Amino acid sequence: MLYAPLQLIIHLLCFAASFYALSAVRFERFCDVRKPVKIQVLLLLLSMGLGYLAAQLLLNVTVFNGL
């Protein structure tokens, strides 16, 4: 009963942390600067993937794994 909201909060926190961390990477060096929307979408997708992986790691190594 408490697991689902806690899981959602952990996923959102990991997504926010990964978005914050990836914002330090200068994607302009690797991508075309004339298409900033594509760079923003790339940043969003990378942060979603990294946030999901980090949240799954945290959830699997904590006590909530058995619930």
N, CA, C and O atoms as a Tripos MOL2 file, in Angstrom:
@<TRIPOS>MOLECULE
protein
  268   267    67     0     0
PROTEIN
NO_CHARGES

@<TRIPOS>ATOM
      1 N           0.8290   -1.1860    0.0000 N.3       1 MET1
      2 CA          0.0000    0.0000    0.0000 C.3       1 MET1
      3 C           0.8770    1.2540    0.0000 C.2       1 MET1
      4 O           0.5660    2.2140   -0.7060 O.2       1 MET1
      5 N           1.9260    1.2660    0.7490 N.am      2 LEU2
      6 CA          2.8190    2.4060    0.8080 C.3       2 LEU2
      7 C           3.8980    2.3270   -0.2690 C.2       2 LEU2
      8 O           4.5890    3.3090   -0.5400 O.2       2 LEU2
      9 N           4.0350    1.1690   -0.8700 N.am      3 TYR3
     10 CA          5.1310    0.9420   -1.8080 C.3       3 TYR3
     11 C           4.9620    1.7310   -3.1040 C.2       3 TYR3
     12 O           5.9420    2.2780   -3.6100 O.2       3 TYR3
     13 N           3.7640    1.8070   -3.6490 N.am      4 ALA4
     14 CA          3.5540    2.4740   -4.9390 C.3       4 ALA4
     15 C           3.8570    3.9760   -4.8800 C.2       4 ALA4
     16 O           4.5720    4.4680   -5.7530 O.2       4 ALA4
     17 N           3.3510    4.7270   -3.8960 N.am      5 PRO5
     18 CA          3.7190    6.1550   -3.8520 C.3       5 PRO5
     19 C           5.2030    6.3700   -3.5900 C.2       5 PRO5
     20 O           5.8070    7.2910   -4.1390 O.2       5 PRO5
     21 N           5.7860    5.5260   -2.7580 N.am      6 LEU6
     22 CA          7.2140    5.6410   -2.4780 C.3       6 LEU6
     23 C           8.0370    5.3620   -3.7320 C.2       6 LEU6
     24 O           9.0340    6.0340   -3.9950 O.2       6 LEU6
     25 N           7.6150    4.3820   -4.4880 N.am      7 GLN7
     26 CA          8.3040    4.0520   -5.7310 C.3       7 GLN7
     27 C           8.2020    5.2170   -6.7220 C.2       7 GLN7
     28 O           9.1790    5.5410   -7.3970 O.2       7 GLN7
     29 N           7.0470    5.8330   -6.8100 N.am      8 LEU8
     30 CA          6.8650    6.9760   -7.7010 C.3       8 LEU8
     31 C           7.7320    8.1470   -7.2780 C.2       8 LEU8
     32 O           8.3390    8.8070   -8.1210 O.2       8 LEU8
     33 N           7.7940    8.4100   -5.9920 N.am      9 ILE9
     34 CA          8.6220    9.5130   -5.4910 C.3       9 ILE9
     35 C          10.0940    9.2620   -5.7750 C.2       9 ILE9
     36 O          10.8160   10.1760   -6.1720 O.2       9 ILE9
     37 N          10.5420    8.0330   -5.5750 N.am     10 ILE10
     38 CA         11.9470    7.6990   -5.8450 C.3      10 ILE10
     39 C          12.2590    7.8520   -7.3330 C.2      10 ILE10
     40 O          13.3190    8.3650   -7.6930 O.2      10 ILE10
     41 N          11.3480    7.4120   -8.1970 N.am     11 HIS11
     42 CA         11.5600    7.5720   -9.6340 C.3      11 HIS11
     43 C          11.6290    9.0500  -10.0270 C.2      11 HIS11
     44 O          12.4800    9.4380  -10.8280 O.2      11 HIS11
     45 N          10.7480    9.8670   -9.4730 N.am     12 LEU12
     46 CA         10.7630   11.2930   -9.8030 C.3      12 LEU12
     47 C          12.0200   11.9850   -9.2850 C.2      12 LEU12
     48 O          12.5840   12.8420   -9.9650 O.2      12 LEU12
     49 N          12.4570   11.6150   -8.0900 N.am     13 LEU13
     50 CA         13.6850   12.2030   -7.5480 C.3      13 LEU13
     51 C          14.9090   11.8070   -8.3650 C.2      13 LEU13
     52 O          15.7910   12.6310   -8.6060 O.2      13 LEU13
     53 N          14.9640   10.5600   -8.7880 N.am     14 CYS14
     54 CA         16.0960   10.1130   -9.6090 C.3      14 CYS14
     55 C          16.0610   10.7600  -10.9900 C.2      14 CYS14
     56 O          17.1060   11.0770  -11.5570 O.2      14 CYS14
     57 N          14.8660   10.9540  -11.5270 N.am     15 PHE15
     58 CA         14.7440   11.6520  -12.8090 C.3      15 PHE15
     59 C          15.2320   13.0910  -12.6830 C.2      15 PHE15
     60 O          15.9680   13.5770  -13.5430 O.2      15 PHE15
     61 N          14.8270   13.7720  -11.6180 N.am     16 ALA16
     62 CA         15.2580   15.1580  -11.4190 C.3      16 ALA16
     63 C          16.7630   15.2410  -11.2010 C.2      16 ALA16
     64 O          17.4160   16.1490  -11.7160 O.2      16 ALA16
     65 N          17.3130   14.3060  -10.4480 N.am     17 ALA17
     66 CA         18.7590   14.3140  -10.1990 C.3      17 ALA17
     67 C          19.5400   14.0310  -11.4800 C.2      17 ALA17
     68 O          20.5750   14.6520  -11.7240 O.2      17 ALA17
     69 N          19.0550   13.1070  -12.2900 N.am     18 SER18
     70 CA         19.7660   12.8140  -13.5360 C.3      18 SER18
     71 C          19.6220   13.9510  -14.5420 C.2      18 SER18
     72 O          20.5520   14.2170  -15.3020 O.2      18 SER18
     73 N          18.4710   14.6270  -14.5610 N.am     19 PHE19
     74 CA         18.3030   15.7890  -15.4330 C.3      19 PHE19
     75 C          19.2520   16.9020  -15.0140 C.2      19 PHE19
     76 O          19.8520   17.5680  -15.8570 O.2      19 PHE19
     77 N          19.3840   17.0980  -13.7080 N.am     20 TYR20
     78 CA         20.3020   18.1110  -13.1850 C.3      20 TYR20
     79 C          21.7510   17.7620  -13.5230 C.2      20 TYR20
     80 O          22.5350   18.6350  -13.8960 O.2      20 TYR20
     81 N          22.0960   16.5020  -13.3930 N.am     21 ALA21
     82 CA         23.4690   16.0830  -13.6700 C.3      21 ALA21
     83 C          23.7940   16.1590  -15.1600 C.2      21 ALA21
     84 O          24.8900   16.5730  -15.5380 O.2      21 ALA21
     85 N          22.8460   15.7620  -16.0040 N.am     22 LEU22
     86 CA         23.1030   15.7950  -17.4470 C.3      22 LEU22
     87 C          23.0760   17.2070  -18.0250 C.2      22 LEU22
     88 O          23.5730   17.4330  -19.1290 O.2      22 LEU22
     89 N          22.5040   18.1500  -17.2970 N.am     23 SER23
     90 CA         22.4970   19.5170  -17.7950 C.3      23 SER23
     91 C          23.9030   20.1320  -17.7740 C.2      23 SER23
     92 O          24.1410   21.1640  -18.4020 O.2      23 SER23
     93 N          24.8160   19.5040  -17.0620 N.am     24 ALA24
     94 CA         26.1970   19.9830  -17.0400 C.3      24 ALA24
     95 C          26.9730   19.5510  -18.2810 C.2      24 ALA24
     96 O          28.0260   20.1160  -18.5780 O.2      24 ALA24
     97 N          26.4660   18.5610  -19.0050 N.am     25 VAL25
     98 CA         27.1420   18.0790  -20.2110 C.3      25 VAL25
     99 C          26.8410   19.0390  -21.3610 C.2      25 VAL25
    100 O          25.6920   19.4260  -21.5730 O.2      25 VAL25
    101 N          27.8630   19.4110  -22.0870 N.am     26 ARG26
    102 CA         27.6820   20.3250  -23.2160 C.3      26 ARG26
    103 C          27.4020   19.5060  -24.4800 C.2      26 ARG26
    104 O          28.3170   19.0680  -25.1780 O.2      26 ARG26
    105 N          26.1080   19.3180  -24.7470 N.am     27 PHE27
    106 CA         25.7080   18.5500  -25.9090 C.3      27 PHE27
    107 C          25.9150   19.3270  -27.2030 C.2      27 PHE27
    108 O          25.8460   18.7470  -28.2870 O.2      27 PHE27
    109 N          26.1690   20.6340  -27.1050 N.am     28 GLU28
    110 CA         26.4020   21.4340  -28.3030 C.3      28 GLU28
    111 C          27.6700   21.0060  -29.0310 C.2      28 GLU28
    112 O          27.7930   21.1960  -30.2410 O.2      28 GLU28
    113 N          28.6010   20.4330  -28.2980 N.am     29 ARG29
    114 CA         29.8520   19.9820  -28.9170 C.3      29 ARG29
    115 C          29.6380   18.7490  -29.7830 C.2      29 ARG29
    116 O          30.3600   18.5360  -30.7570 O.2      29 ARG29
    117 N          28.6460   17.9370  -29.4290 N.am     30 PHE30
    118 CA         28.4110   16.6830  -30.1330 C.3      30 PHE30
    119 C          27.2850   16.7780  -31.1520 C.2      30 PHE30
    120 O          27.2280   15.9910  -32.0970 O.2      30 PHE30
    121 N          26.3900   17.7410  -30.9610 N.am     31 CYS31
    122 CA         25.1940   17.8250  -31.7940 C.3      31 CYS31
    123 C          25.1980   19.1040  -32.6180 C.2      31 CYS31
    124 O          26.0320   19.9890  -32.4230 O.2      31 CYS31
    125 N          24.2540   19.1800  -33.5340 N.am     32 ASP32
    126 CA         24.1040   20.3570  -34.3800 C.3      32 ASP32
    127 C          23.4340   21.4670  -33.5720 C.2      32 ASP32
    128 O          22.3400   21.2810  -33.0400 O.2      32 ASP32
    129 N          24.0870   22.6100  -33.4850 N.am     33 VAL33
    130 CA         23.5940   23.7120  -32.6690 C.3      33 VAL33
    131 C          22.3550   24.3590  -33.2940 C.2      33 VAL33
    132 O          21.5760   25.0120  -32.6000 O.2      33 VAL33
    133 N          22.1780   24.1820  -34.5720 N.am     34 ARG34
    134 CA         21.0340   24.8030  -35.2420 C.3      34 ARG34
    135 C          19.7220   24.0970  -34.9360 C.2      34 ARG34
    136 O          18.6640   24.5810  -35.3350 O.2      34 ARG34
    137 N          19.7600   22.9700  -34.2420 N.am     35 LYS35
    138 CA         18.5510   22.2200  -33.9040 C.3      35 LYS35
    139 C          18.4780   22.0220  -32.3890 C.2      35 LYS35
    140 O          18.7240   20.9210  -31.8960 O.2      35 LYS35
    141 N          18.1390   23.0890  -31.6460 N.am     36 PRO36
    142 CA         18.1500   22.9680  -30.1810 C.3      36 PRO36
    143 C          17.0360   22.0840  -29.6340 C.2      36 PRO36
    144 O          17.1680   21.5410  -28.5370 O.2      36 PRO36
    145 N          15.9440   21.9310  -30.3740 N.am     37 VAL37
    146 CA         14.8470   21.0880  -29.8910 C.3      37 VAL37
    147 C          15.2950   19.6360  -29.8180 C.2      37 VAL37
    148 O          14.9410   18.9210  -28.8810 O.2      37 VAL37
    149 N          16.0620   19.2040  -30.7930 N.am     38 LYS38
    150 CA         16.5570   17.8250  -30.7810 C.3      38 LYS38
    151 C          17.5200   17.5940  -29.6200 C.2      38 LYS38
    152 O          17.5310   16.5150  -29.0280 O.2      38 LYS38
    153 N          18.3160   18.5910  -29.2960 N.am     39 ILE39
    154 CA         19.2290   18.4650  -28.1580 C.3      39 ILE39
    155 C          18.4390   18.3820  -26.8600 C.2      39 ILE39
    156 O          18.8000   17.6150  -25.9670 O.2      39 ILE39
    157 N          17.3670   19.1590  -26.7420 N.am     40 GLN40
    158 CA         16.5370   19.1180  -25.5460 C.3      40 GLN40
    159 C          15.8240   17.7750  -25.4040 C.2      40 GLN40
    160 O          15.7010   17.2460  -24.2990 O.2      40 GLN40
    161 N          15.3600   17.2320  -26.5180 N.am     41 VAL41
    162 CA         14.7050   15.9180  -26.4800 C.3      41 VAL41
    163 C          15.7190   14.8450  -26.0940 C.2      41 VAL41
    164 O          15.4020   13.9390  -25.3230 O.2      41 VAL41
    165 N          16.9250   14.9410  -26.6230 N.am     42 LEU42
    166 CA         17.9850   13.9970  -26.2520 C.3      42 LEU42
    167 C          18.2870   14.0770  -24.7640 C.2      42 LEU42
    168 O          18.4400   13.0490  -24.1050 O.2      42 LEU42
    169 N          18.3750   15.2900  -24.2310 N.am     43 LEU43
    170 CA         18.6200   15.4770  -22.8070 C.3      43 LEU43
    171 C          17.4880   14.8840  -21.9770 C.2      43 LEU43
    172 O          17.7390   14.2530  -20.9500 O.2      43 LEU43
    173 N          16.2640   15.0760  -22.4030 N.am     44 LEU44
    174 CA         15.1130   14.5410  -21.6870 C.3      44 LEU44
    175 C          15.1080   13.0110  -21.6980 C.2      44 LEU44
    176 O          14.8720   12.3810  -20.6670 O.2      44 LEU44
    177 N          15.3660   12.4190  -22.8630 N.am     45 LEU45
    178 CA         15.3640   10.9540  -22.9660 C.3      45 LEU45
    179 C          16.5140   10.3220  -22.1900 C.2      45 LEU45
    180 O          16.3380    9.2930  -21.5390 O.2      45 LEU45
    181 N          17.6770   10.9320  -22.2590 N.am     46 LEU46
    182 CA         18.8130   10.4130  -21.4930 C.3      46 LEU46
    183 C          18.5660   10.5070  -19.9940 C.2      46 LEU46
    184 O          18.9130    9.5930  -19.2460 O.2      46 LEU46
    185 N          17.9680   11.6050  -19.5540 N.am     47 SER47
    186 CA         17.7050   11.7470  -18.1270 C.3      47 SER47
    187 C          16.6060   10.7920  -17.6760 C.2      47 SER47
    188 O          16.6420   10.3110  -16.5430 O.2      47 SER47
    189 N          15.6270   10.5080  -18.5360 N.am     48 MET48
    190 CA         14.6030    9.5280  -18.1800 C.3      48 MET48
    191 C          15.2140    8.1400  -18.0370 C.2      48 MET48
    192 O          14.9030    7.4210  -17.0880 O.2      48 MET48
    193 N          16.0780    7.7590  -18.9730 N.am     49 GLY49
    194 CA         16.7160    6.4480  -18.9040 C.3      49 GLY49
    195 C          17.6370    6.3160  -17.7170 C.2      49 GLY49
    196 O          17.6100    5.3050  -17.0160 O.2      49 GLY49
    197 N          18.4540    7.3250  -17.4840 N.am     50 LEU50
    198 CA         19.3730    7.2820  -16.3500 C.3      50 LEU50
    199 C          18.6190    7.3320  -15.0300 C.2      50 LEU50
    200 O          18.9990    6.6540  -14.0760 O.2      50 LEU50
    201 N          17.5580    8.1240  -14.9640 N.am     51 GLY51
    202 CA         16.7500    8.1930  -13.7500 C.3      51 GLY51
    203 C          16.0670    6.8780  -13.4530 C.2      51 GLY51
    204 O          15.9960    6.4580  -12.2980 O.2      51 GLY51
    205 N          15.5560    6.2130  -14.4980 N.am     52 TYR52
    206 CA         14.9140    4.9090  -14.3060 C.3      52 TYR52
    207 C          15.9130    3.8800  -13.7850 C.2      52 TYR52
    208 O          15.6120    3.1290  -12.8570 O.2      52 TYR52
    209 N          17.0940    3.8490  -14.3810 N.am     53 LEU53
    210 CA         18.1030    2.8830  -13.9360 C.3      53 LEU53
    211 C          18.5480    3.1470  -12.5010 C.2      53 LEU53
    212 O          18.7260    2.2110  -11.7210 O.2      53 LEU53
    213 N          18.7270    4.4100  -12.1570 N.am     54 ALA54
    214 CA         19.1350    4.7460  -10.7950 C.3      54 ALA54
    215 C          18.0360    4.4010   -9.7920 C.2      54 ALA54
    216 O          18.3210    3.9040   -8.7030 O.2      54 ALA54
    217 N          16.7850    4.6620  -10.1570 N.am     55 ALA55
    218 CA         15.6810    4.3460   -9.2550 C.3      55 ALA55
    219 C          15.5380    2.8420   -9.0690 C.2      55 ALA55
    220 O          15.2980    2.3740   -7.9560 O.2      55 ALA55
    221 N          15.6840    2.0880  -10.1410 N.am     56 GLN56
    222 CA         15.6040    0.6300  -10.0140 C.3      56 GLN56
    223 C          16.7340    0.0870   -9.1460 C.2      56 GLN56
    224 O          16.5280   -0.8410   -8.3640 O.2      56 GLN56
    225 N          17.9140    0.6590   -9.2800 N.am     57 LEU57
    226 CA         19.0310    0.2420   -8.4410 C.3      57 LEU57
    227 C          18.7300    0.5280   -6.9770 C.2      57 LEU57
    228 O          18.9430   -0.3290   -6.1190 O.2      57 LEU57
    229 N          18.2400    1.7160   -6.6900 N.am     58 LEU58
    230 CA         17.9190    2.0640   -5.3040 C.3      58 LEU58
    231 C          16.8100    1.1880   -4.7420 C.2      58 LEU58
    232 O          16.8740    0.7710   -3.5860 O.2      58 LEU58
    233 N          15.8050    0.9110   -5.5400 N.am     59 LEU59
    234 CA         14.6940    0.0910   -5.0590 C.3      59 LEU59
    235 C          15.1010   -1.3720   -4.8640 C.2      59 LEU59
    236 O          14.5790   -2.0520   -3.9800 O.2      59 LEU59
    237 N          16.0200   -1.8470   -5.6780 N.am     60 ASN60
    238 CA         16.4320   -3.2470   -5.5750 C.3      60 ASN60
    239 C          17.3950   -3.5120   -4.4240 C.2      60 ASN60
    240 O          17.4550   -4.6330   -3.9180 O.2      60 ASN60
    241 N          18.1410   -2.5120   -4.0070 N.am     61 VAL61
    242 CA         19.1090   -2.7440   -2.9300 C.3      61 VAL61
    243 C          18.5710   -2.3390   -1.5670 C.2      61 VAL61
    244 O          19.2680   -2.4900   -0.5640 O.2      61 VAL61
    245 N          17.3470   -1.8290   -1.5070 N.am     62 THR62
    246 CA         16.7890   -1.4340   -0.2190 C.3      62 THR62
    247 C          15.8820   -2.5300    0.3320 C.2      62 THR62
    248 O          15.7520   -3.6050   -0.2540 O.2      62 THR62
    249 N          15.2800   -2.2420    1.4310 N.am     63 VAL63
    250 CA         14.4140   -3.1850    2.1190 C.3      63 VAL63
    251 C          13.1100   -3.3950    1.3510 C.2      63 VAL63
    252 O          12.4450   -4.4150    1.5310 O.2      63 VAL63
    253 N          12.7380   -2.4370    0.4940 N.am     64 PHE64
    254 CA         11.4750   -2.5000   -0.2010 C.3      64 PHE64
    255 C          11.4640   -3.5140   -1.3500 C.2      64 PHE64
    256 O          10.4600   -3.6450   -2.0480 O.2      64 PHE64
    257 N          12.5440   -4.2100   -1.5420 N.am     65 ASN65
    258 CA         12.6280   -5.1820   -2.6180 C.3      65 ASN65
    259 C          11.6670   -6.3380   -2.4020 C.2      65 ASN65
    260 O          11.1220   -6.8610   -3.3740 O.2      65 ASN65
    261 N          11.4440   -6.7450   -1.1940 N.am     66 GLY66
    262 CA         10.5940   -7.8920   -0.9200 C.3      66 GLY66
    263 C           9.1150   -7.6000   -0.8750 C.2      66 GLY66
    264 O           8.3120   -8.5300   -0.7870 O.2      66 GLY66
    265 N           8.7310   -6.3560   -0.9320 N.am     67 LEU67
    266 CA          7.3070   -6.0140   -0.8300 C.3      67 LEU67
    267 C           6.6000   -6.1100   -2.1530 C.2      67 LEU67
    268 O           5.3980   -5.8530   -2.2300 O.2      67 LEU67
@<TRIPOS>BOND
     1     1     2 1
     2     2     3 1
     3     3     4 2
     4     3     5 am
     5     5     6 1
     6     6     7 1
     7     7     8 2
     8     7     9 am
     9     9    10 1
    10    10    11 1
    11    11    12 2
    12    11    13 am
    13    13    14 1
    14    14    15 1
    15    15    16 2
    16    15    17 am
    17    17    18 1
    18    18    19 1
    19    19    20 2
    20    19    21 am
    21    21    22 1
    22    22    23 1
    23    23    24 2
    24    23    25 am
    25    25    26 1
    26    26    27 1
    27    27    28 2
    28    27    29 am
    29    29    30 1
    30    30    31 1
    31    31    32 2
    32    31    33 am
    33    33    34 1
    34    34    35 1
    35    35    36 2
    36    35    37 am
    37    37    38 1
    38    38    39 1
    39    39    40 2
    40    39    41 am
    41    41    42 1
    42    42    43 1
    43    43    44 2
    44    43    45 am
    45    45    46 1
    46    46    47 1
    47    47    48 2
    48    47    49 am
    49    49    50 1
    50    50    51 1
    51    51    52 2
    52    51    53 am
    53    53    54 1
    54    54    55 1
    55    55    56 2
    56    55    57 am
    57    57    58 1
    58    58    59 1
    59    59    60 2
    60    59    61 am
    61    61    62 1
    62    62    63 1
    63    63    64 2
    64    63    65 am
    65    65    66 1
    66    66    67 1
    67    67    68 2
    68    67    69 am
    69    69    70 1
    70    70    71 1
    71    71    72 2
    72    71    73 am
    73    73    74 1
    74    74    75 1
    75    75    76 2
    76    75    77 am
    77    77    78 1
    78    78    79 1
    79    79    80 2
    80    79    81 am
    81    81    82 1
    82    82    83 1
    83    83    84 2
    84    83    85 am
    85    85    86 1
    86    86    87 1
    87    87    88 2
    88    87    89 am
    89    89    90 1
    90    90    91 1
    91    91    92 2
    92    91    93 am
    93    93    94 1
    94    94    95 1
    95    95    96 2
    96    95    97 am
    97    97    98 1
    98    98    99 1
    99    99   100 2
   100    99   101 am
   101   101   102 1
   102   102   103 1
   103   103   104 2
   104   103   105 am
   105   105   106 1
   106   106   107 1
   107   107   108 2
   108   107   109 am
   109   109   110 1
   110   110   111 1
   111   111   112 2
   112   111   113 am
   113   113   114 1
   114   114   115 1
   115   115   116 2
   116   115   117 am
   117   117   118 1
   118   118   119 1
   119   119   120 2
   120   119   121 am
   121   121   122 1
   122   122   123 1
   123   123   124 2
   124   123   125 am
   125   125   126 1
   126   126   127 1
   127   127   128 2
   128   127   129 am
   129   129   130 1
   130   130   131 1
   131   131   132 2
   132   131   133 am
   133   133   134 1
   134   134   135 1
   135   135   136 2
   136   135   137 am
   137   137   138 1
   138   138   139 1
   139   139   140 2
   140   139   141 am
   141   141   142 1
   142   142   143 1
   143   143   144 2
   144   143   145 am
   145   145   146 1
   146   146   147 1
   147   147   148 2
   148   147   149 am
   149   149   150 1
   150   150   151 1
   151   151   152 2
   152   151   153 am
   153   153   154 1
   154   154   155 1
   155   155   156 2
   156   155   157 am
   157   157   158 1
   158   158   159 1
   159   159   160 2
   160   159   161 am
   161   161   162 1
   162   162   163 1
   163   163   164 2
   164   163   165 am
   165   165   166 1
   166   166   167 1
   167   167   168 2
   168   167   169 am
   169   169   170 1
   170   170   171 1
   171   171   172 2
   172   171   173 am
   173   173   174 1
   174   174   175 1
   175   175   176 2
   176   175   177 am
   177   177   178 1
   178   178   179 1
   179   179   180 2
   180   179   181 am
   181   181   182 1
   182   182   183 1
   183   183   184 2
   184   183   185 am
   185   185   186 1
   186   186   187 1
   187   187   188 2
   188   187   189 am
   189   189   190 1
   190   190   191 1
   191   191   192 2
   192   191   193 am
   193   193   194 1
   194   194   195 1
   195   195   196 2
   196   195   197 am
   197   197   198 1
   198   198   199 1
   199   199   200 2
   200   199   201 am
   201   201   202 1
   202   202   203 1
   203   203   204 2
   204   203   205 am
   205   205   206 1
   206   206   207 1
   207   207   208 2
   208   207   209 am
   209   209   210 1
   210   210   211 1
   211   211   212 2
   212   211   213 am
   213   213   214 1
   214   214   215 1
   215   215   216 2
   216   215   217 am
   217   217   218 1
   218   218   219 1
   219   219   220 2
   220   219   221 am
   221   221   222 1
   222   222   223 1
   223   223   224 2
   224   223   225 am
   225   225   226 1
   226   226   227 1
   227   227   228 2
   228   227   229 am
   229   229   230 1
   230   230   231 1
   231   231   232 2
   232   231   233 am
   233   233   234 1
   234   234   235 1
   235   235   236 2
   236   235   237 am
   237   237   238 1
   238   238   239 1
   239   239   240 2
   240   239   241 am
   241   241   242 1
   242   242   243 1
   243   243   244 2
   244   243   245 am
   245   245   246 1
   246   246   247 1
   247   247   248 2
   248   247   249 am
   249   249   250 1
   250   250   251 1
   251   251   252 2
   252   251   253 am
   253   253   254 1
   254   254   255 1
   255   255   256 2
   256   255   257 am
   257   257   258 1
   258   258   259 1
   259   259   260 2
   260   259   261 am
   261   261   262 1
   262   262   263 1
   263   263   264 2
   264   263   265 am
   265   265   266 1
   266   266   267 1
   267   267   268 2
@<TRIPOS>SUBSTRUCTURE
     1 MET1         2 RESIDUE 1 A MET
     2 LEU2         6 RESIDUE 1 A LEU
     3 TYR3        10 RESIDUE 1 A TYR
     4 ALA4        14 RESIDUE 1 A ALA
     5 PRO5        18 RESIDUE 1 A PRO
     6 LEU6        22 RESIDUE 1 A LEU
     7 GLN7        26 RESIDUE 1 A GLN
     8 LEU8        30 RESIDUE 1 A LEU
     9 ILE9        34 RESIDUE 1 A ILE
    10 ILE10       38 RESIDUE 1 A ILE
    11 HIS11       42 RESIDUE 1 A HIS
    12 LEU12       46 RESIDUE 1 A LEU
    13 LEU13       50 RESIDUE 1 A LEU
    14 CYS14       54 RESIDUE 1 A CYS
    15 PHE15       58 RESIDUE 1 A PHE
    16 ALA16       62 RESIDUE 1 A ALA
    17 ALA17       66 RESIDUE 1 A ALA
    18 SER18       70 RESIDUE 1 A SER
    19 PHE19       74 RESIDUE 1 A PHE
    20 TYR20       78 RESIDUE 1 A TYR
    21 ALA21       82 RESIDUE 1 A ALA
    22 LEU22       86 RESIDUE 1 A LEU
    23 SER23       90 RESIDUE 1 A SER
    24 ALA24       94 RESIDUE 1 A ALA
    25 VAL25       98 RESIDUE 1 A VAL
    26 ARG26      102 RESIDUE 1 A ARG
    27 PHE27      106 RESIDUE 1 A PHE
    28 GLU28      110 RESIDUE 1 A GLU
    29 ARG29      114 RESIDUE 1 A ARG
    30 PHE30      118 RESIDUE 1 A PHE
    31 CYS31      122 RESIDUE 1 A CYS
    32 ASP32      126 RESIDUE 1 A ASP
    33 VAL33      130 RESIDUE 1 A VAL
    34 ARG34      134 RESIDUE 1 A ARG
    35 LYS35      138 RESIDUE 1 A LYS
    36 PRO36      142 RESIDUE 1 A PRO
    37 VAL37      146 RESIDUE 1 A VAL
    38 LYS38      150 RESIDUE 1 A LYS
    39 ILE39      154 RESIDUE 1 A ILE
    40 GLN40      158 RESIDUE 1 A GLN
    41 VAL41      162 RESIDUE 1 A VAL
    42 LEU42      166 RESIDUE 1 A LEU
    43 LEU43      170 RESIDUE 1 A LEU
    44 LEU44      174 RESIDUE 1 A LEU
    45 LEU45      178 RESIDUE 1 A LEU
    46 LEU46      182 RESIDUE 1 A LEU
    47 SER47      186 RESIDUE 1 A SER
    48 MET48      190 RESIDUE 1 A MET
    49 GLY49      194 RESIDUE 1 A GLY
    50 LEU50      198 RESIDUE 1 A LEU
    51 GLY51      202 RESIDUE 1 A GLY
    52 TYR52      206 RESIDUE 1 A TYR
    53 LEU53      210 RESIDUE 1 A LEU
    54 ALA54      214 RESIDUE 1 A ALA
    55 ALA55      218 RESIDUE 1 A ALA
    56 GLN56      222 RESIDUE 1 A GLN
    57 LEU57      226 RESIDUE 1 A LEU
    58 LEU58      230 RESIDUE 1 A LEU
    59 LEU59      234 RESIDUE 1 A LEU
    60 ASN60      238 RESIDUE 1 A ASN
    61 VAL61      242 RESIDUE 1 A VAL
    62 THR62      246 RESIDUE 1 A THR
    63 VAL63      250 RESIDUE 1 A VAL
    64 PHE64      254 RESIDUE 1 A PHE
    65 ASN65      258 RESIDUE 1 A ASN
    66 GLY66      262 RESIDUE 1 A GLY
    67 LEU67      266 RESIDUE 1 A LEU
